Coordinates of C-alpha atoms in Angstrom, one line a residue:
Chain D
M1 CA -67.5 51.8 126.2
L2 CA -71.2 52.3 127.0
A3 CA -71.1 50.0 129.9
R4 CA -68.1 51.9 131.3
V5 CA -70.0 55.2 131.0
V6 CA -73.0 53.7 132.7
R7 CA -70.8 52.4 135.5
I8 CA -69.3 55.8 136.1
A9 CA -72.8 57.4 136.0
V10 CA -74.0 54.9 138.6
V11 CA -71.1 55.7 140.9
V12 CA -71.6 59.4 140.5
V13 CA -75.3 59.1 141.3
I14 CA -74.6 56.9 144.4
L15 CA -71.9 59.4 145.5
G16 CA -74.3 62.3 145.1
L17 CA -76.9 60.5 147.2
V18 CA -74.4 59.7 149.9
V19 CA -73.2 63.4 150.0
T20 CA -76.8 64.7 150.1
L21 CA -77.6 62.3 153.0
A22 CA -74.5 63.3 154.9
L23 CA -75.2 67.0 154.5
A24 CA -78.8 66.5 155.5
F25 CA -77.9 64.6 158.7
R26 CA -75.3 67.3 159.6
R27 CA -78.0 70.0 159.6
D28 CA -79.5 71.2 162.8
P29 CA -83.2 70.5 162.5
H30 CA -84.0 73.7 164.6
D31 CA -82.1 75.8 162.1
I32 CA -84.5 76.0 159.2
R33 CA -83.0 78.1 156.3
T34 CA -86.1 78.4 154.2
G35 CA -88.4 81.3 153.6
T36 CA -87.3 84.5 155.3
V37 CA -83.8 83.7 156.4
N38 CA -81.2 85.9 154.6
K39 CA -83.9 88.3 153.5
P40 CA -85.0 91.6 154.9
A41 CA -87.1 91.2 158.1
P42 CA -90.7 92.0 157.4
A43 CA -91.6 95.4 158.9
F44 CA -94.3 95.6 161.6
T45 CA -95.9 97.9 164.1
L46 CA -97.8 96.2 166.9
G47 CA -99.5 97.2 170.1
R48 CA -97.6 96.6 173.3
L49 CA -99.2 94.0 175.6
D50 CA -99.2 96.4 178.5
G51 CA -101.2 98.9 176.5
S52 CA -98.4 101.5 176.5
G53 CA -98.6 102.3 172.8
Q54 CA -97.0 100.6 169.9
A55 CA -93.6 99.2 169.0
S56 CA -92.1 99.0 165.5
L57 CA -89.3 96.9 164.2
A58 CA -88.1 100.2 162.6
D59 CA -87.5 101.6 166.1
Y60 CA -84.6 99.2 166.5
S61 CA -82.9 99.9 163.1
G62 CA -79.1 99.5 163.3
K63 CA -79.3 97.1 166.3
V64 CA -79.2 93.4 166.7
V65 CA -82.8 92.3 167.3
V66 CA -83.9 89.0 168.8
V67 CA -87.6 88.4 167.9
N68 CA -89.2 85.7 169.9
F69 CA -92.7 84.3 169.1
F70 CA -94.3 83.0 172.3
A71 CA -97.6 82.1 173.9
S72 CA -98.7 81.3 177.5
W73 CA -100.3 78.0 176.3
C74 CA -97.0 76.8 174.8
L75 CA -95.0 74.6 177.2
P76 CA -91.7 74.8 175.4
C77 CA -92.0 78.6 175.7
I78 CA -92.1 78.3 179.5
Q79 CA -89.1 75.9 179.2
E80 CA -87.0 78.3 177.2
N81 CA -87.9 81.4 179.2
P82 CA -85.2 81.3 181.9
A83 CA -82.5 81.3 179.1
L84 CA -84.2 84.3 177.5
V85 CA -84.3 86.2 180.8
R86 CA -80.6 85.5 181.5
V87 CA -79.6 86.6 177.9
Y88 CA -81.7 89.7 178.2
E89 CA -80.0 90.6 181.5
R90 CA -76.6 90.0 179.9
Y91 CA -77.2 92.4 176.9
R92 CA -79.8 94.8 178.3
S93 CA -77.3 97.7 178.4
S94 CA -75.9 97.0 174.9
D95 CA -77.0 97.3 171.3
V96 CA -79.0 94.1 171.5
V97 CA -82.8 94.3 171.6
M98 CA -85.2 91.5 172.5
L99 CA -88.8 91.7 171.3
G100 CA -91.5 89.2 172.2
I101 CA -94.4 88.7 169.9
N102 CA -97.5 87.1 171.5
F103 CA -98.9 84.3 169.3
Q104 CA -102.6 83.4 168.9
E105 CA -104.0 84.4 172.3
S106 CA -105.8 87.2 174.1
R107 CA -103.8 90.2 175.2
E108 CA -105.0 89.5 178.8
N109 CA -103.5 86.0 178.8
G110 CA -100.3 87.3 177.1
L111 CA -99.8 90.1 179.6
A112 CA -100.5 87.8 182.6
Y113 CA -97.8 85.4 181.2
V114 CA -95.3 88.2 180.7
Q115 CA -95.8 89.4 184.2
R116 CA -95.7 86.0 185.8
M117 CA -92.5 84.9 183.9
G118 CA -90.5 88.1 184.7
I119 CA -90.3 89.2 181.1
S120 CA -89.2 92.9 181.1
W121 CA -88.4 93.3 177.4
T122 CA -90.9 94.7 175.0
S123 CA -93.8 92.3 174.3
V124 CA -96.3 93.0 171.6
A125 CA -99.6 91.4 170.4
D126 CA -100.0 89.9 166.9
D127 CA -103.8 89.9 167.1
D128 CA -104.5 88.8 163.6
G129 CA -101.4 86.7 163.1
R130 CA -100.2 88.6 160.1
V131 CA -96.7 89.2 161.5
A132 CA -96.3 85.5 162.3
L133 CA -97.4 84.6 158.8
S134 CA -95.0 87.2 157.2
Y135 CA -92.1 85.6 159.1
G136 CA -93.2 82.1 158.1
V137 CA -93.8 81.0 161.7
F138 CA -95.0 77.4 162.2
G139 CA -95.8 77.7 165.9
P140 CA -94.3 79.0 169.1
P141 CA -91.6 79.1 170.3
E142 CA -89.6 80.5 167.3
T143 CA -86.8 82.9 167.5
F144 CA -85.4 85.1 164.7
F145 CA -82.0 86.9 164.8
I146 CA -82.1 90.2 162.8
G147 CA -78.8 91.9 162.1
P148 CA -78.2 95.7 162.3
D149 CA -78.6 95.7 158.5
G150 CA -82.2 94.5 158.9
I151 CA -81.6 91.1 157.4
I152 CA -82.8 87.9 159.2
A153 CA -79.6 86.1 159.8
G154 CA -81.0 83.0 161.6
R155 CA -84.0 81.3 162.9
H156 CA -84.5 78.8 165.6
I157 CA -87.6 76.6 165.8
G158 CA -88.5 75.2 169.2
P159 CA -87.2 76.0 172.7
I160 CA -83.8 77.8 172.5
D161 CA -81.0 77.6 175.0
E162 CA -78.6 80.2 176.4
E163 CA -75.6 79.0 174.4
T164 CA -77.5 79.2 171.0
L165 CA -78.8 82.6 171.8
V166 CA -75.4 84.0 172.8
T167 CA -73.6 82.4 169.9
A168 CA -76.1 83.9 167.4
I169 CA -76.1 87.3 169.0
E170 CA -72.3 87.5 169.2
K171 CA -72.0 86.4 165.6
L172 CA -74.2 89.4 164.6
R173 CA -72.4 91.8 166.9
G174 CA -69.1 90.7 165.4
Q175 CA -70.4 91.3 161.9
A176 CA -71.6 94.7 162.9
A177 CA -68.2 95.6 164.5
T178 CA -66.3 94.7 161.3
R179 CA -68.6 96.7 159.0
Chain O
M1 CA -143.3 66.3 109.9
N2 CA -144.4 68.0 113.1
R3 CA -142.7 65.3 115.1
R4 CA -139.4 66.0 113.3
V5 CA -139.7 69.7 114.0
L6 CA -140.4 69.0 117.7
I7 CA -137.3 66.8 117.9
A8 CA -135.2 69.4 116.2
I9 CA -136.4 72.1 118.6
A10 CA -135.8 69.8 121.6
V11 CA -132.2 69.1 120.4
L12 CA -131.6 72.7 119.8
A13 CA -133.0 73.7 123.2
L14 CA -130.8 71.0 124.9
A15 CA -127.7 72.2 123.0
G16 CA -128.5 75.8 124.0
A17 CA -128.9 74.9 127.6
L18 CA -125.6 73.0 127.6
A19 CA -123.8 75.8 126.0
F20 CA -125.3 78.3 128.5
A21 CA -124.2 76.1 131.4
A22 CA -120.7 75.7 130.1
R23 CA -120.2 79.3 129.2
P24 CA -117.0 80.9 130.7
H25 CA -118.0 82.9 133.8
E26 CA -116.2 85.3 136.0
T27 CA -114.6 83.6 139.0
T28 CA -116.1 85.0 142.2
A29 CA -113.9 86.2 145.1
D30 CA -115.0 83.2 147.3
E31 CA -114.1 80.8 144.5
R32 CA -110.6 82.4 144.2
V33 CA -110.1 82.1 148.0
D34 CA -111.1 78.5 147.8
Q35 CA -108.7 77.9 144.8
I36 CA -105.8 79.4 146.5
T37 CA -106.3 77.9 150.0
T38 CA -106.8 74.5 148.4
E39 CA -103.2 74.7 147.2
L40 CA -101.7 76.0 150.4
R41 CA -100.5 73.7 153.1
C42 CA -101.6 74.2 156.7
P43 CA -98.3 74.8 158.6
V44 CA -99.6 73.2 161.8
C45 CA -101.4 70.2 160.3
Q46 CA -100.5 66.8 158.8
G47 CA -101.0 67.0 155.1
L48 CA -104.1 69.2 155.2
S49 CA -104.8 72.2 153.0
V50 CA -105.5 75.6 154.5
K51 CA -109.1 75.3 153.1
D52 CA -109.7 72.0 154.9
S53 CA -108.1 72.8 158.2
T54 CA -109.9 74.1 161.2
S55 CA -106.8 75.3 163.0
E56 CA -106.4 79.0 164.0
T57 CA -103.3 79.3 161.8
A58 CA -105.3 78.1 158.8
R59 CA -108.1 80.5 159.6
Q60 CA -105.7 83.4 159.8
M61 CA -104.2 82.3 156.4
R62 CA -107.7 82.2 154.9
D63 CA -108.4 85.7 156.2
L64 CA -105.2 87.0 154.7
V65 CA -106.0 85.4 151.3
A66 CA -109.5 86.8 151.4
Q67 CA -108.1 90.3 152.1
R68 CA -105.5 90.0 149.3
V69 CA -108.3 89.0 146.9
R70 CA -110.4 92.0 148.0
E71 CA -107.3 94.1 147.3
A72 CA -107.4 92.8 143.7
K73 CA -104.1 90.9 144.0
T74 CA -103.5 88.2 141.5
N75 CA -103.3 84.5 142.5
A76 CA -99.6 84.5 141.6
E77 CA -99.0 87.6 143.8
I78 CA -100.8 86.0 146.8
E79 CA -98.9 82.7 146.4
A80 CA -95.6 84.6 146.1
E81 CA -96.3 86.3 149.5
F82 CA -96.7 82.9 151.1
R83 CA -93.7 81.5 149.3
A84 CA -91.6 84.4 150.5
A85 CA -92.4 83.4 154.1
Y86 CA -92.5 79.6 154.0
G87 CA -90.7 78.6 150.8
D88 CA -92.1 76.1 148.3
W89 CA -93.0 73.9 151.2
I90 CA -96.2 75.9 151.7
F91 CA -97.6 74.4 148.6
L92 CA -99.2 71.0 148.8
S93 CA -97.9 70.4 145.2
P94 CA -94.5 72.1 145.1
P95 CA -93.5 73.4 141.7
L96 CA -91.5 70.8 139.7
A97 CA -89.0 73.4 138.5
S98 CA -87.3 73.6 141.9
W99 CA -84.6 71.1 143.1
T100 CA -87.5 68.8 144.2
G101 CA -87.6 67.8 140.6
L102 CA -84.6 65.6 141.4
V103 CA -86.9 63.3 143.4
W104 CA -88.6 62.5 140.1
L105 CA -85.5 62.6 137.9
V106 CA -83.1 60.3 139.9
P107 CA -85.3 57.1 139.8
V108 CA -85.9 57.6 136.0
A109 CA -82.2 58.2 135.4
A110 CA -81.3 55.1 137.5
L111 CA -83.8 53.0 135.5
A112 CA -82.4 54.3 132.2
A113 CA -78.9 53.6 133.4
G114 CA -79.9 50.0 134.4
L115 CA -81.6 49.4 131.0
A116 CA -78.5 50.7 129.2
L117 CA -76.3 48.4 131.2
V118 CA -78.4 45.3 130.5
T119 CA -78.7 46.2 126.8
G120 CA -75.0 46.7 126.5
R121 CA -74.4 43.3 128.1
L122 CA -76.9 41.5 125.8
R123 CA -75.4 43.1 122.7
S124 CA -71.9 42.1 123.6
G125 CA -73.1 38.4 123.7
G126 CA -74.1 37.9 127.3
V127 CA -71.6 36.0 129.5
P128 CA -68.1 36.2 128.0
Q129 CA -66.8 32.8 126.6
P130 CA -63.4 31.6 127.8
S131 CA -60.7 32.0 125.1
A132 CA -58.8 28.9 123.7
P133 CA -55.6 27.9 125.7
T134 CA -52.3 28.9 124.2
T135 CA -49.8 26.2 123.1
T136 CA -47.6 26.9 126.1
E137 CA -50.6 26.3 128.4
V138 CA -51.5 23.0 126.5
A139 CA -47.9 21.8 126.8
A140 CA -47.9 22.6 130.6
L141 CA -51.2 20.7 131.0
R142 CA -50.0 17.7 129.1
E143 CA -46.8 17.6 131.2
R144 CA -48.8 17.9 134.4
V145 CA -51.2 15.0 133.3
A146 CA -48.2 12.8 132.4
R147 CA -46.6 13.6 135.7
E148 CA -49.7 12.7 137.7
E149 CA -50.2 9.4 135.6
A150 CA -46.5 8.5 136.3
A151 CA -47.0 9.1 140.0
E152 CA -50.1 6.9 140.1
G153 CA -48.0 4.2 138.5

């Protein structure tokens, strides 16, 4: 009787490990669901890189906000930029807002990068890194998708492509439409 | 006599000095920053604490911890702020209460299951002995042997 129970327990443990491994391998390593995801987006007010005042997350309340952490010294940021530009052009007249947060560099370098790369959405400077820390950023590029309800719905670590951006944005717009 | 008094005074002085050195003292702000940043993992390093890392991110984290200490936040409040952003991963020693406890539990459970299995086998008499043949089986075997002997002539 005991041996039978033990045999069943061993099978259950092995099945559990197999299921855990299967789930782990299915996960997108760029989609990290720890920390701030599914929680209210930390509020911030930061100075614009072009010196034209400040921008707050609260200014975009009720909209889908794509927050992108970038830096000029970050090669994957340069790699993902064309996708960001295309997606910005696609949604610029809609309820979708893109916001760039410059990560660990001088405002001069950040501004030069923004101008060189044709970035026309609002870009702000996180001078002391507090906003990046409050979002749990590891390093640029990182992109957060914030819903109209102010909740962080998703996060992408590393260079992002157009399809991933559009899919995440459309999902949030769909949720907003059904509310 | 004088010698004994001197020894007693020396022992008392030593005990007093030890007690003074070991007295509980108020932790300074810098000590608290060190304590907290020793436990925090540097997000851009390989297994380094925020205290030991020279990276810009670690420096910003140390500055934030120092500011929170100046604001009279408790260690638990400061750690909770980092946990909210990075999850339990941000601690070099994640709390055992979370699901990571399974990492410790599963090998122990597997060992216990193995021991129980072996003990069960030993108690039941090890390798099972074959049971005695039935009369039908004995009769069939005799018949087969007789048939083979007849065939060999």
